[in-house]
Amino acid sequence: MRNLKKLLLVLLVLAVAGLIAVRHHGQQARTDTGAAEGPLPLTGTDLERGRYLTAAANCLGCHTAPGGEDFAGGRAFELPFGTLYSGNLTPDDDTGIGHWSEDDFADAVRAGIAPGGRHLYPAHPYTSYAGLARDDVRAIRAYLMSLPAVHQAATPNALAWPFSQRALMALWNTLYQPPVGYHADATRDAVWNRGAYLAGALGHCGECHTPRNALYALTSAHAHQGAVTQGWNAYAITAEGLGSWSAAALSQYLSLGHAPGHGAAVGPMKEVVMQNTAQLSEADRQALVAYLLDGRGEAAVAAPVAQSVAEEGSTGAGLYAGACTGCHHSGPAAPYYADLNGASTVRDPAGTNLLRLLAQGSGHGEGMAVAMPSFAAAYSDAERAALANYVLARFGGLRPALTAKDAKAAGP
């Protein structure tokens, strides 16, 4: 305990020093180190462009609470050090961004520093948004300022000490905050740079698909190699991780949320497809696909069909026959988006997403054909674990040993 107190004291001292540096950085953030214009064509008015960029950045998903007003904030994010709630992005003067200047907004979005020098936590992906072009940030603000103002005060964060001390973010920023502004890679072509911008700065894919270190910073050495985020397994989206995907299949998945031989988007990824990638223009989606598949090779390598090792007649087999075959059946009339062969969900021996699906369901999405109900009320923890073991054995060729405790941890 004494050593912990000494460590915290050192961190606080360093934070004071970092605060000076980061405040100076916050002032510098208003002067881009890169180009004002990004790689996306500057078409339409700021309002029209802003609507498109806001969707590409998926602001709606994070800044709308379940059942709440669009962009009014209040969505909870469960993190290792507590619970954070998103802020109000509507132009309300008292509780939103109505009184924020363009510089205020740009500093908050790209440097994580709100008006008055208040540091934001990196649940807001400002280390990714740092790469946004200034013109794109201006357009996003123009669109948000056109929305109806919603008077909704911020929900107080519930963070354990010392993480509740925002001054510590000054030190974090000195360690991990990149310079702001768009920087093209001069060694790559326009399509690659366009895709990199959509995946990195705007789409911030790495915020979910890249593991984090002990200080909650993204580990750049393992970029896009997969991570468990908010209890869901965000699978690897490196060229190797997407080795079995063709460009056409990946494009369809990002447009519709499902593709033959690859399963369907579930959990947070389903939301990303609905609110983000499905809203992209065809040219932008193809650029994103080209970037993600860059380095994979000329053609996709078909994922081998797993050899079933399931025990027919087991508890899991009975549960599957009674509740799952209605959608997940084989035959000419079977919906391809319910085909479990080849899905990443059934090839994860930990059953992370499968257990969460059984407990929570996949939910419904406008324009998406896939919807799976929750089985939390119908089946006990032990039954859901048995069902998960059967599915992983039958479709993934795995021999898992998931328990009722694992199923319970996935939540109701």
mmCIF file of C-alpha atoms in Angstrom:
data_model
loop_
_atom_site.group_PDB
_atom_site.id
_atom_site.type_symbol
_atom_site.label_atom_id
_atom_site.label_comp_id
_atom_site.label_asym_id
_atom_site.label_seq_id
_atom_site.Cartn_x
_atom_site.Cartn_y
_atom_site.Cartn_z
ATOM 1 C CA MET A 1 0.000 0.000 0.000
ATOM 2 C CA ARG A 2 2.866 2.369 0.861
ATOM 3 C CA ASN A 3 4.524 1.725 -2.495
ATOM 4 C CA LEU A 4 1.216 2.348 -4.252
ATOM 5 C CA LYS A 5 0.865 5.711 -2.535
ATOM 6 C CA LYS A 6 4.393 6.639 -3.581
ATOM 7 C CA LEU A 7 3.621 5.657 -7.150
ATOM 8 C CA LEU A 8 0.469 7.743 -7.171
ATOM 9 C CA LEU A 9 2.354 10.696 -5.726
ATOM 10 C CA VAL A 10 4.947 10.426 -8.478
ATOM 11 C CA LEU A 11 2.183 10.238 -11.082
ATOM 12 C CA LEU A 12 0.523 13.346 -9.705
ATOM 13 C CA VAL A 13 3.803 15.264 -9.764
ATOM 14 C CA LEU A 14 4.414 14.171 -13.316
ATOM 15 C CA ALA A 15 0.867 15.127 -14.192
ATOM 16 C CA VAL A 16 1.487 18.706 -13.092
ATOM 17 C CA ALA A 17 4.481 18.872 -15.403
ATOM 18 C CA GLY A 18 2.500 17.185 -18.134
ATOM 19 C CA LEU A 19 -0.385 19.593 -17.666
ATOM 20 C CA ILE A 20 1.811 22.502 -18.680
ATOM 21 C CA ALA A 21 3.021 20.651 -21.754
ATOM 22 C CA VAL A 22 -0.412 19.456 -22.815
ATOM 23 C CA ARG A 23 -2.041 22.865 -22.333
ATOM 24 C CA HIS A 24 0.659 24.244 -24.577
ATOM 25 C CA HIS A 25 -0.079 21.393 -26.989
ATOM 26 C CA GLY A 26 -3.777 22.220 -26.806
ATOM 27 C CA GLN A 27 -3.038 25.756 -27.944
ATOM 28 C CA GLN A 28 -0.855 24.411 -30.739
ATOM 29 C CA ALA A 29 -3.616 22.019 -31.779
ATOM 30 C CA ARG A 30 -5.340 24.888 -33.514
ATOM 31 C CA THR A 31 -2.478 25.019 -35.995
ATOM 32 C CA ASP A 32 -2.416 21.846 -38.029
ATOM 33 C CA THR A 33 0.870 20.111 -38.667
ATOM 34 C CA GLY A 34 -0.629 18.562 -41.812
ATOM 35 C CA ALA A 35 -2.892 19.495 -44.688
ATOM 36 C CA ALA A 36 -6.215 21.232 -44.042
ATOM 37 C CA GLU A 37 -7.901 19.070 -46.656
ATOM 38 C CA GLY A 38 -8.161 15.314 -46.260
ATOM 39 C CA PRO A 39 -8.233 12.604 -48.939
ATOM 40 C CA LEU A 40 -12.017 12.580 -49.393
ATOM 41 C CA PRO A 41 -13.347 14.750 -52.233
ATOM 42 C CA LEU A 42 -14.581 18.158 -51.051
ATOM 43 C CA THR A 43 -18.092 18.045 -52.479
ATOM 44 C CA GLY A 44 -21.334 19.680 -51.369
ATOM 45 C CA THR A 45 -21.877 22.269 -48.668
ATOM 46 C CA ASP A 46 -20.328 22.002 -45.229
ATOM 47 C CA LEU A 47 -23.715 20.814 -43.979
ATOM 48 C CA GLU A 48 -24.052 18.047 -46.568
ATOM 49 C CA ARG A 49 -20.448 17.000 -46.173
ATOM 50 C CA GLY A 50 -20.731 17.171 -42.413
ATOM 51 C CA ARG A 51 -23.688 14.789 -42.364
ATOM 52 C CA TYR A 52 -21.694 12.257 -44.351
ATOM 53 C CA LEU A 53 -18.522 12.634 -42.270
ATOM 54 C CA THR A 54 -20.473 12.398 -39.008
ATOM 55 C CA ALA A 55 -21.811 9.040 -40.153
ATOM 56 C CA ALA A 56 -18.357 7.929 -41.310
ATOM 57 C CA ALA A 57 -17.024 8.836 -37.850
ATOM 58 C CA ASN A 58 -19.940 7.013 -36.152
ATOM 59 C CA CYS A 59 -20.646 9.883 -33.770
ATOM 60 C CA LEU A 60 -24.281 8.813 -33.444
ATOM 61 C CA GLY A 61 -23.457 5.383 -32.046
ATOM 62 C CA CYS A 62 -21.395 6.626 -29.122
ATOM 63 C CA HIS A 63 -23.318 9.820 -28.365
ATOM 64 C CA THR A 64 -26.822 8.361 -28.214
ATOM 65 C CA ALA A 65 -28.049 6.460 -25.172
ATOM 66 C CA PRO A 66 -30.431 3.524 -25.674
ATOM 67 C CA GLY A 67 -33.876 5.080 -26.093
ATOM 68 C CA GLY A 68 -32.420 8.587 -25.878
ATOM 69 C CA GLU A 69 -32.346 11.565 -28.218
ATOM 70 C CA ASP A 70 -29.880 11.386 -31.096
ATOM 71 C CA PHE A 71 -26.472 12.888 -30.265
ATOM 72 C CA ALA A 72 -27.602 13.987 -26.769
ATOM 73 C CA GLY A 73 -25.072 11.724 -25.030
ATOM 74 C CA GLY A 74 -25.460 9.606 -21.946
ATOM 75 C CA ARG A 75 -24.350 6.278 -23.383
ATOM 76 C CA ALA A 76 -22.413 4.229 -20.831
ATOM 77 C CA PHE A 77 -19.004 2.713 -21.562
ATOM 78 C CA GLU A 78 -17.778 0.069 -19.135
ATOM 79 C CA LEU A 79 -13.991 0.297 -18.923
ATOM 80 C CA PRO A 80 -11.418 -1.403 -16.674
ATOM 81 C CA PHE A 81 -11.223 1.680 -14.452
ATOM 82 C CA GLY A 82 -14.930 2.528 -14.231
ATOM 83 C CA THR A 83 -17.870 3.749 -16.267
ATOM 84 C CA LEU A 84 -17.760 6.728 -18.608
ATOM 85 C CA TYR A 85 -20.743 8.442 -20.229
ATOM 86 C CA SER A 86 -20.677 10.195 -23.589
ATOM 87 C CA GLY A 87 -21.356 13.890 -23.875
ATOM 88 C CA ASN A 88 -24.084 15.945 -25.534
ATOM 89 C CA LEU A 89 -23.184 16.936 -29.113
ATOM 90 C CA THR A 90 -26.339 18.929 -29.839
ATOM 91 C CA PRO A 91 -26.123 22.748 -30.049
ATOM 92 C CA ASP A 92 -27.651 23.337 -26.608
ATOM 93 C CA ASP A 93 -25.841 26.276 -25.002
ATOM 94 C CA ASP A 94 -25.944 24.920 -21.464
ATOM 95 C CA THR A 95 -25.433 21.180 -21.807
ATOM 96 C CA GLY A 96 -24.169 20.724 -25.369
ATOM 97 C CA ILE A 97 -21.723 22.385 -27.749
ATOM 98 C CA GLY A 98 -23.819 25.455 -28.572
ATOM 99 C CA HIS A 99 -21.278 27.916 -27.179
ATOM 100 C CA TRP A 100 -18.201 26.113 -28.544
ATOM 101 C CA SER A 101 -16.182 27.937 -31.188
ATOM 102 C CA GLU A 102 -14.656 26.143 -34.168
ATOM 103 C CA ASP A 103 -11.331 26.093 -32.338
ATOM 104 C CA ASP A 104 -12.970 24.722 -29.185
ATOM 105 C CA PHE A 105 -14.602 21.926 -31.153
ATOM 106 C CA ALA A 106 -11.439 21.055 -33.084
ATOM 107 C CA ASP A 107 -9.379 20.902 -29.886
ATOM 108 C CA ALA A 108 -11.907 18.615 -28.191
ATOM 109 C CA VAL A 109 -12.260 16.305 -31.195
ATOM 110 C CA ARG A 110 -8.592 15.981 -32.115
ATOM 111 C CA ALA A 111 -6.639 16.813 -28.937
ATOM 112 C CA GLY A 112 -9.028 15.679 -26.223
ATOM 113 C CA ILE A 113 -9.170 19.110 -24.594
ATOM 114 C CA ALA A 114 -12.594 20.666 -24.062
ATOM 115 C CA PRO A 115 -13.230 24.391 -23.456
ATOM 116 C CA GLY A 116 -11.647 25.590 -20.245
ATOM 117 C CA GLY A 117 -8.774 23.117 -20.549
ATOM 118 C CA ARG A 118 -10.849 20.155 -19.318
ATOM 119 C CA HIS A 119 -9.243 16.901 -20.413
ATOM 120 C CA LEU A 120 -11.376 14.246 -22.047
ATOM 121 C CA TYR A 121 -10.775 10.562 -21.430
ATOM 122 C CA PRO A 122 -9.552 8.352 -24.305
ATOM 123 C CA ALA A 123 -12.883 6.535 -24.482
ATOM 124 C CA HIS A 124 -13.421 9.452 -26.862
ATOM 125 C CA PRO A 125 -11.126 8.333 -29.711
ATOM 126 C CA TYR A 126 -9.250 11.608 -30.034
ATOM 127 C CA THR A 127 -5.935 9.854 -30.630
ATOM 128 C CA SER A 128 -7.505 8.509 -33.826
ATOM 129 C CA TYR A 129 -9.415 11.701 -34.617
ATOM 130 C CA ALA A 130 -6.120 13.566 -34.315
ATOM 131 C CA GLY A 131 -5.569 12.583 -37.940
ATOM 132 C CA LEU A 132 -8.715 14.347 -39.157
ATOM 133 C CA ALA A 133 -8.268 17.183 -41.611
ATOM 134 C CA ARG A 134 -9.328 20.588 -40.267
ATOM 135 C CA ASP A 135 -11.852 21.106 -43.078
ATOM 136 C CA ASP A 136 -13.539 17.829 -42.184
ATOM 137 C CA VAL A 137 -13.763 18.782 -38.501
ATOM 138 C CA ARG A 138 -15.306 22.100 -39.528
ATOM 139 C CA ALA A 139 -17.906 20.301 -41.655
ATOM 140 C CA ILE A 140 -18.801 17.889 -38.843
ATOM 141 C CA ARG A 141 -19.349 20.816 -36.496
ATOM 142 C CA ALA A 142 -21.524 22.568 -39.092
ATOM 143 C CA TYR A 143 -23.776 19.539 -39.268
ATOM 144 C CA LEU A 144 -23.995 19.070 -35.501
ATOM 145 C CA MET A 145 -24.824 22.749 -35.050
ATOM 146 C CA SER A 146 -27.748 22.310 -37.481
ATOM 147 C CA LEU A 147 -29.404 19.685 -35.274
ATOM 148 C CA PRO A 148 -32.200 20.438 -32.787
ATOM 149 C CA ALA A 149 -30.778 21.466 -29.432
ATOM 150 C CA VAL A 150 -31.447 18.935 -26.679
ATOM 151 C CA HIS A 151 -31.113 20.101 -23.091
ATOM 152 C CA GLN A 152 -29.600 17.060 -21.410
ATOM 153 C CA ALA A 153 -26.962 17.378 -18.729
ATOM 154 C CA ALA A 154 -24.030 15.003 -18.730
ATOM 155 C CA THR A 155 -24.305 11.862 -16.646
ATOM 156 C CA PRO A 156 -21.504 11.910 -14.031
ATOM 157 C CA ASN A 157 -18.748 9.409 -14.681
ATOM 158 C CA ALA A 158 -18.224 6.650 -12.139
ATOM 159 C CA LEU A 159 -14.455 6.199 -12.046
ATOM 160 C CA ALA A 160 -12.341 4.754 -9.268
ATOM 161 C CA TRP A 161 -9.675 6.965 -7.718
ATOM 162 C CA PRO A 162 -7.117 7.974 -8.991
ATOM 163 C CA PHE A 163 -8.599 7.614 -12.493
ATOM 164 C CA SER A 164 -11.258 10.129 -11.533
ATOM 165 C CA GLN A 165 -8.539 12.800 -11.395
ATOM 166 C CA ARG A 166 -8.573 14.403 -14.824
ATOM 167 C CA ALA A 167 -5.194 16.008 -14.197
ATOM 168 C CA LEU A 168 -3.622 12.602 -14.775
ATOM 169 C CA MET A 169 -4.778 12.819 -18.382
ATOM 170 C CA ALA A 170 -2.194 15.530 -18.900
ATOM 171 C CA LEU A 171 0.526 12.969 -18.319
ATOM 172 C CA TRP A 172 -1.271 10.407 -20.495
ATOM 173 C CA ASN A 173 -1.458 12.897 -23.344
ATOM 174 C CA THR A 174 2.235 13.688 -23.196
ATOM 175 C CA LEU A 175 2.892 9.985 -23.660
ATOM 176 C CA TYR A 176 0.304 9.020 -26.256
ATOM 177 C CA GLN A 177 -1.294 12.002 -27.998
ATOM 178 C CA PRO A 178 -0.103 12.268 -31.631
ATOM 179 C CA PRO A 179 0.179 15.572 -33.502
ATOM 180 C CA VAL A 180 -3.041 16.765 -35.092
ATOM 181 C CA GLY A 181 -3.718 17.142 -38.793
ATOM 182 C CA TYR A 182 -4.016 14.944 -41.844
ATOM 183 C CA HIS A 183 -0.767 13.464 -43.142
ATOM 184 C CA ALA A 184 -0.838 11.500 -46.388
ATOM 185 C CA ASP A 185 1.614 8.702 -47.058
ATOM 186 C CA ALA A 186 3.481 9.967 -50.100
ATOM 187 C CA THR A 187 4.643 6.445 -50.936
ATOM 188 C CA ARG A 188 1.081 5.165 -51.444
ATOM 189 C CA ASP A 189 -1.575 5.989 -54.026
ATOM 190 C CA ALA A 190 -4.738 8.033 -53.539
ATOM 191 C CA VAL A 191 -7.027 5.022 -53.029
ATOM 192 C CA TRP A 192 -4.824 3.589 -50.271
ATOM 193 C CA ASN A 193 -4.619 6.957 -48.504
ATOM 194 C CA ARG A 194 -8.368 7.327 -48.790
ATOM 195 C CA GLY A 195 -8.920 3.906 -47.243
ATOM 196 C CA ALA A 196 -6.374 4.547 -44.512
ATOM 197 C CA TYR A 197 -8.185 7.765 -43.587
ATOM 198 C CA LEU A 198 -11.563 6.013 -43.462
ATOM 199 C CA ALA A 199 -10.215 3.153 -41.322
ATOM 200 C CA GLY A 200 -7.943 5.248 -39.128
ATOM 201 C CA ALA A 201 -8.919 8.839 -38.476
ATOM 202 C CA LEU A 202 -12.622 8.727 -39.362
ATOM 203 C CA GLY A 203 -13.706 5.149 -38.736
ATOM 204 C CA HIS A 204 -11.159 4.664 -35.893
ATOM 205 C CA CYS A 205 -11.292 0.878 -36.391
ATOM 206 C CA GLY A 206 -8.245 0.426 -34.187
ATOM 207 C CA GLU A 207 -10.117 1.676 -31.124
ATOM 208 C CA CYS A 208 -11.863 -1.713 -30.953
ATOM 209 C CA HIS A 209 -9.635 -3.987 -33.036
ATOM 210 C CA THR A 210 -6.282 -3.062 -31.431
ATOM 211 C CA PRO A 211 -5.276 -4.275 -27.947
ATOM 212 C CA ARG A 212 -4.442 -1.706 -25.274
ATOM 213 C CA ASN A 213 -1.666 -1.505 -22.731
ATOM 214 C CA ALA A 214 -2.031 -1.137 -18.964
ATOM 215 C CA LEU A 215 -2.599 2.613 -19.358
ATOM 216 C CA TYR A 216 -5.418 2.071 -21.880
ATOM 217 C CA ALA A 217 -3.366 3.287 -24.821
ATOM 218 C CA LEU A 218 -3.532 1.457 -28.145
ATOM 219 C CA THR A 219 -0.486 -0.739 -28.777
ATOM 220 C CA SER A 220 0.575 0.379 -32.228
ATOM 221 C CA ALA A 221 2.890 -2.623 -32.602
ATOM 222 C CA HIS A 222 -0.237 -4.823 -32.628
ATOM 223 C CA ALA A 223 -2.504 -2.569 -34.669
ATOM 224 C CA HIS A 224 -5.728 -4.231 -35.840
ATOM 225 C CA GLN A 225 -4.663 -7.636 -34.467
ATOM 226 C CA GLY A 226 -7.863 -8.060 -32.465
ATOM 227 C CA ALA A 227 -8.970 -7.264 -28.913
ATOM 228 C CA VAL A 228 -11.828 -7.799 -26.488
ATOM 229 C CA THR A 229 -13.702 -4.500 -26.196
ATOM 230 C CA GLN A 230 -16.770 -3.890 -24.053
ATOM 231 C CA GLY A 231 -16.988 -7.656 -23.561
ATOM 232 C CA TRP A 232 -17.046 -8.422 -27.311
ATOM 233 C CA ASN A 233 -14.229 -9.960 -29.307
ATOM 234 C CA ALA A 234 -13.268 -7.566 -32.107
ATOM 235 C CA TYR A 235 -11.434 -9.943 -34.406
ATOM 236 C CA ALA A 236 -8.203 -9.241 -36.252
ATOM 237 C CA ILE A 237 -8.672 -7.109 -39.356
ATOM 238 C CA THR A 238 -5.087 -7.258 -40.538
ATOM 239 C CA ALA A 239 -4.341 -8.584 -44.022
ATOM 240 C CA GLU A 240 -3.640 -11.961 -42.406
ATOM 241 C CA GLY A 241 -6.747 -11.845 -40.233
ATOM 242 C CA LEU A 242 -8.861 -11.160 -43.321
ATOM 243 C CA GLY A 243 -7.031 -13.747 -45.388
ATOM 244 C CA SER A 244 -10.173 -15.727 -46.217
ATOM 245 C CA TRP A 245 -12.165 -12.672 -47.313
ATOM 246 C CA SER A 246 -12.550 -11.649 -50.927
ATOM 247 C CA ALA A 247 -12.953 -7.953 -51.701
ATOM 248 C CA ALA A 248 -16.546 -8.595 -52.781
ATOM 249 C CA ALA A 249 -17.421 -10.451 -49.567
ATOM 250 C CA LEU A 250 -15.878 -7.803 -47.343
ATOM 251 C CA SER A 251 -17.622 -5.022 -49.241
ATOM 252 C CA GLN A 252 -20.970 -6.802 -48.845
ATOM 253 C CA TYR A 253 -20.330 -7.380 -45.149
ATOM 254 C CA LEU A 254 -19.579 -3.697 -44.601
ATOM 255 C CA SER A 255 -22.685 -2.762 -46.573
ATOM 256 C CA LEU A 256 -25.253 -5.283 -45.306
ATOM 257 C CA GLY A 257 -23.726 -6.764 -42.161
ATOM 258 C CA HIS A 258 -23.371 -10.292 -43.522
ATOM 259 C CA ALA A 259 -21.605 -12.172 -46.307
ATOM 260 C CA PRO A 260 -21.775 -15.793 -47.503
ATOM 261 C CA GLY A 261 -19.305 -18.011 -45.678
ATOM 262 C CA HIS A 262 -18.465 -15.442 -43.034
ATOM 263 C CA GLY A 263 -21.455 -15.111 -40.744
ATOM 264 C CA ALA A 264 -23.097 -11.880 -39.674
ATOM 265 C CA ALA A 265 -22.062 -8.750 -37.820
ATOM 266 C CA VAL A 266 -23.101 -8.874 -34.169
ATOM 267 C CA GLY A 267 -22.723 -6.722 -31.079
ATOM 268 C CA PRO A 268 -20.956 -3.383 -31.589
ATOM 269 C CA MET A 269 -19.908 -4.355 -35.121
ATOM 270 C CA LYS A 270 -23.527 -4.630 -36.185
ATOM 271 C CA GLU A 271 -24.014 -1.072 -34.977
ATOM 272 C CA VAL A 272 -20.905 0.074 -36.850
ATOM 273 C CA VAL A 273 -22.216 -1.404 -40.090
ATOM 274 C CA MET A 274 -25.673 0.148 -39.677
ATOM 275 C CA GLN A 275 -24.504 3.616 -38.700
ATOM 276 C CA ASN A 276 -21.110 3.844 -40.367
ATOM 277 C CA THR A 277 -19.885 1.577 -43.148
ATOM 278 C CA ALA A 278 -23.309 1.061 -44.739
ATOM 279 C CA GLN A 279 -23.568 4.843 -45.069
ATOM 280 C CA LEU A 280 -20.342 5.185 -47.047
ATOM 281 C CA SER A 281 -20.360 5.849 -50.766
ATOM 282 C CA GLU A 282 -19.457 2.882 -52.935
ATOM 283 C CA ALA A 283 -16.143 4.526 -53.850
ATOM 284 C CA ASP A 284 -15.245 5.097 -50.211
ATOM 285 C CA ARG A 285 -16.258 1.579 -49.168
ATOM 286 C CA GLN A 286 -14.103 0.116 -51.945
ATOM 287 C CA ALA A 287 -11.181 2.269 -50.806
ATOM 288 C CA LEU A 288 -11.678 1.020 -47.243
ATOM 289 C CA VAL A 289 -11.736 -2.587 -48.456
ATOM 290 C CA ALA A 290 -8.614 -2.060 -50.571
ATOM 291 C CA TYR A 291 -6.788 -0.646 -47.559
ATOM 292 C CA LEU A 292 -7.831 -3.438 -45.194
ATOM 293 C CA LEU A 293 -6.888 -6.165 -47.653
ATOM 294 C CA ASP A 294 -3.619 -4.536 -48.705
ATOM 295 C CA GLY A 295 -0.772 -7.020 -48.407
ATOM 296 C CA ARG A 296 -3.029 -10.073 -48.202
ATOM 297 C CA GLY A 297 -2.135 -11.379 -51.638
ATOM 298 C CA GLU A 298 -3.855 -11.672 -54.958
ATOM 299 C CA ALA A 299 -6.767 -13.869 -53.880
ATOM 300 C CA ALA A 300 -8.559 -14.928 -50.737
ATOM 301 C CA VAL A 301 -7.769 -18.329 -49.300
ATOM 302 C CA ALA A 302 -11.011 -20.118 -48.534
ATOM 303 C CA ALA A 303 -11.378 -20.945 -44.855
ATOM 304 C CA PRO A 304 -11.551 -24.722 -44.436
ATOM 305 C CA VAL A 305 -14.836 -26.109 -43.183
ATOM 306 C CA ALA A 306 -14.258 -27.337 -39.654
ATOM 307 C CA GLN A 307 -14.649 -31.031 -38.979
ATOM 308 C CA SER A 308 -17.423 -31.476 -36.435
ATOM 309 C CA VAL A 309 -16.440 -33.074 -33.126
ATOM 310 C CA ALA A 310 -19.827 -32.444 -31.519
ATOM 311 C CA GLU A 311 -21.478 -35.035 -29.312
ATOM 312 C CA GLU A 312 -24.889 -35.721 -30.794
ATOM 313 C CA GLY A 313 -27.408 -36.592 -28.102
ATOM 314 C CA SER A 314 -25.782 -34.257 -25.589
ATOM 315 C CA THR A 315 -27.615 -31.532 -23.691
ATOM 316 C CA GLY A 316 -26.229 -28.936 -26.078
ATOM 317 C CA ALA A 317 -27.339 -30.913 -29.107
ATOM 318 C CA GLY A 318 -30.876 -31.113 -27.774
ATOM 319 C CA LEU A 319 -31.006 -27.409 -27.043
ATOM 320 C CA TYR A 320 -29.675 -26.609 -30.521
ATOM 321 C CA ALA A 321 -32.278 -28.841 -32.181
ATOM 322 C CA GLY A 322 -35.066 -27.235 -30.191
ATOM 323 C CA ALA A 323 -34.168 -23.564 -30.496
ATOM 324 C CA CYS A 324 -31.621 -22.968 -33.239
ATOM 325 C CA THR A 325 -32.379 -25.082 -36.283
ATOM 326 C CA GLY A 326 -35.292 -22.886 -37.290
ATOM 327 C CA CYS A 327 -32.780 -20.315 -38.569
ATOM 328 C CA HIS A 328 -29.426 -22.122 -38.511
ATOM 329 C CA HIS A 329 -30.480 -25.093 -40.639
ATOM 330 C CA SER A 330 -28.945 -26.513 -43.777
ATOM 331 C CA GLY A 331 -30.644 -27.044 -47.086
ATOM 332 C CA PRO A 332 -31.631 -25.067 -50.188
ATOM 333 C CA ALA A 333 -33.961 -22.760 -48.250
ATOM 334 C CA ALA A 334 -31.441 -21.962 -45.517
ATOM 335 C CA PRO A 335 -30.679 -18.236 -45.173
ATOM 336 C CA TYR A 336 -26.985 -17.825 -45.966
ATOM 337 C CA TYR A 337 -26.603 -15.078 -43.393
ATOM 338 C CA ALA A 338 -27.493 -17.606 -40.672
ATOM 339 C CA ASP A 339 -24.890 -20.124 -41.870
ATOM 340 C CA LEU A 340 -22.453 -20.719 -39.020
ATOM 341 C CA ASN A 341 -19.783 -22.408 -41.143
ATOM 342 C CA GLY A 342 -16.831 -20.042 -41.517
ATOM 343 C CA ALA A 343 -18.084 -17.516 -38.950
ATOM 344 C CA SER A 344 -15.413 -16.164 -36.626
ATOM 345 C CA THR A 345 -17.833 -16.501 -33.711
ATOM 346 C CA VAL A 346 -17.717 -20.307 -33.835
ATOM 347 C CA ARG A 347 -13.930 -20.475 -34.220
ATOM 348 C CA ASP A 348 -13.146 -18.741 -30.933
ATOM 349 C CA PRO A 349 -12.435 -21.373 -28.250
ATOM 350 C CA ALA A 350 -13.324 -18.867 -25.531
ATOM 351 C CA GLY A 351 -16.777 -18.467 -27.058
ATOM 352 C CA THR A 352 -16.685 -14.758 -26.177
ATOM 353 C CA ASN A 353 -19.191 -13.481 -28.715
ATOM 354 C CA LEU A 354 -21.234 -16.658 -28.822
ATOM 355 C CA LEU A 355 -21.953 -16.553 -25.088
ATOM 356 C CA ARG A 356 -22.859 -12.863 -25.286
ATOM 357 C CA LEU A 357 -25.190 -13.547 -28.203
ATOM 358 C CA LEU A 358 -26.939 -16.312 -26.289
ATOM 359 C CA ALA A 359 -27.301 -14.021 -23.278
ATOM 360 C CA GLN A 360 -28.151 -10.729 -24.995
ATOM 361 C CA GLY A 361 -29.238 -11.513 -28.532
ATOM 362 C CA SER A 362 -28.097 -9.574 -31.554
ATOM 363 C CA GLY A 363 -30.929 -7.061 -31.637
ATOM 364 C CA HIS A 364 -32.697 -5.741 -34.691
ATOM 365 C CA GLY A 365 -31.278 -3.286 -37.143
ATOM 366 C CA GLU A 366 -32.997 -1.248 -39.815
ATOM 367 C CA GLY A 367 -32.164 -2.630 -43.228
ATOM 368 C CA MET A 368 -30.461 -5.724 -41.796
ATOM 369 C CA ALA A 369 -31.981 -9.187 -42.118
ATOM 370 C CA VAL A 370 -30.190 -10.675 -39.118
ATOM 371 C CA ALA A 371 -31.795 -10.681 -35.674
ATOM 372 C CA MET A 372 -31.228 -13.223 -32.925
ATOM 373 C CA PRO A 373 -33.200 -13.269 -29.673
ATOM 374 C CA SER A 374 -31.768 -13.517 -26.183
ATOM 375 C CA PHE A 375 -31.917 -16.911 -24.473
ATOM 376 C CA ALA A 376 -31.119 -15.609 -21.001
ATOM 377 C CA ALA A 377 -34.666 -16.122 -19.760
ATOM 378 C CA ALA A 378 -35.247 -19.414 -21.531
ATOM 379 C CA TYR A 379 -32.032 -21.198 -20.574
ATOM 380 C CA SER A 380 -29.955 -21.332 -17.408
ATOM 381 C CA ASP A 381 -26.268 -20.410 -17.355
ATOM 382 C CA ALA A 382 -25.359 -24.093 -17.467
ATOM 383 C CA GLU A 383 -27.649 -24.698 -20.439
ATOM 384 C CA ARG A 384 -26.248 -21.764 -22.393
ATOM 385 C CA ALA A 385 -22.749 -23.046 -21.723
ATOM 386 C CA ALA A 386 -23.733 -26.511 -22.971
ATOM 387 C CA LEU A 387 -25.302 -25.025 -26.090
ATOM 388 C CA ALA A 388 -22.187 -22.927 -26.752
ATOM 389 C CA ASN A 389 -19.937 -25.967 -26.346
ATOM 390 C CA TYR A 390 -22.037 -27.868 -28.885
ATOM 391 C CA VAL A 391 -22.010 -25.054 -31.443
ATOM 392 C CA LEU A 392 -18.244 -24.563 -31.138
ATOM 393 C CA ALA A 393 -17.663 -28.288 -31.506
ATOM 394 C CA ARG A 394 -20.048 -28.771 -34.428
ATOM 395 C CA PHE A 395 -19.208 -25.698 -36.516
ATOM 396 C CA GLY A 396 -15.758 -24.764 -35.270
ATOM 397 C CA GLY A 397 -14.263 -28.203 -34.778
ATOM 398 C CA LEU A 398 -13.247 -27.156 -31.268
ATOM 399 C CA ARG A 399 -13.324 -28.992 -27.960
ATOM 400 C CA PRO A 400 -14.245 -26.200 -25.552
ATOM 401 C CA ALA A 401 -15.075 -26.633 -21.887
ATOM 402 C CA LEU A 402 -17.199 -23.585 -21.191
ATOM 403 C CA THR A 403 -18.959 -23.572 -17.832
ATOM 404 C CA ALA A 404 -21.988 -21.953 -16.244
ATOM 405 C CA LYS A 405 -19.589 -19.412 -14.742
ATOM 406 C CA ASP A 406 -18.432 -18.405 -18.240
ATOM 407 C CA ALA A 407 -22.032 -18.034 -19.396
ATOM 408 C CA LYS A 408 -22.949 -15.965 -16.351
ATOM 409 C CA ALA A 409 -19.986 -13.635 -16.953
ATOM 410 C CA ALA A 410 -21.337 -12.909 -20.445
ATOM 411 C CA GLY A 411 -24.293 -11.211 -18.778
ATOM 412 C CA PRO A 412 -28.039 -11.492 -19.169
#
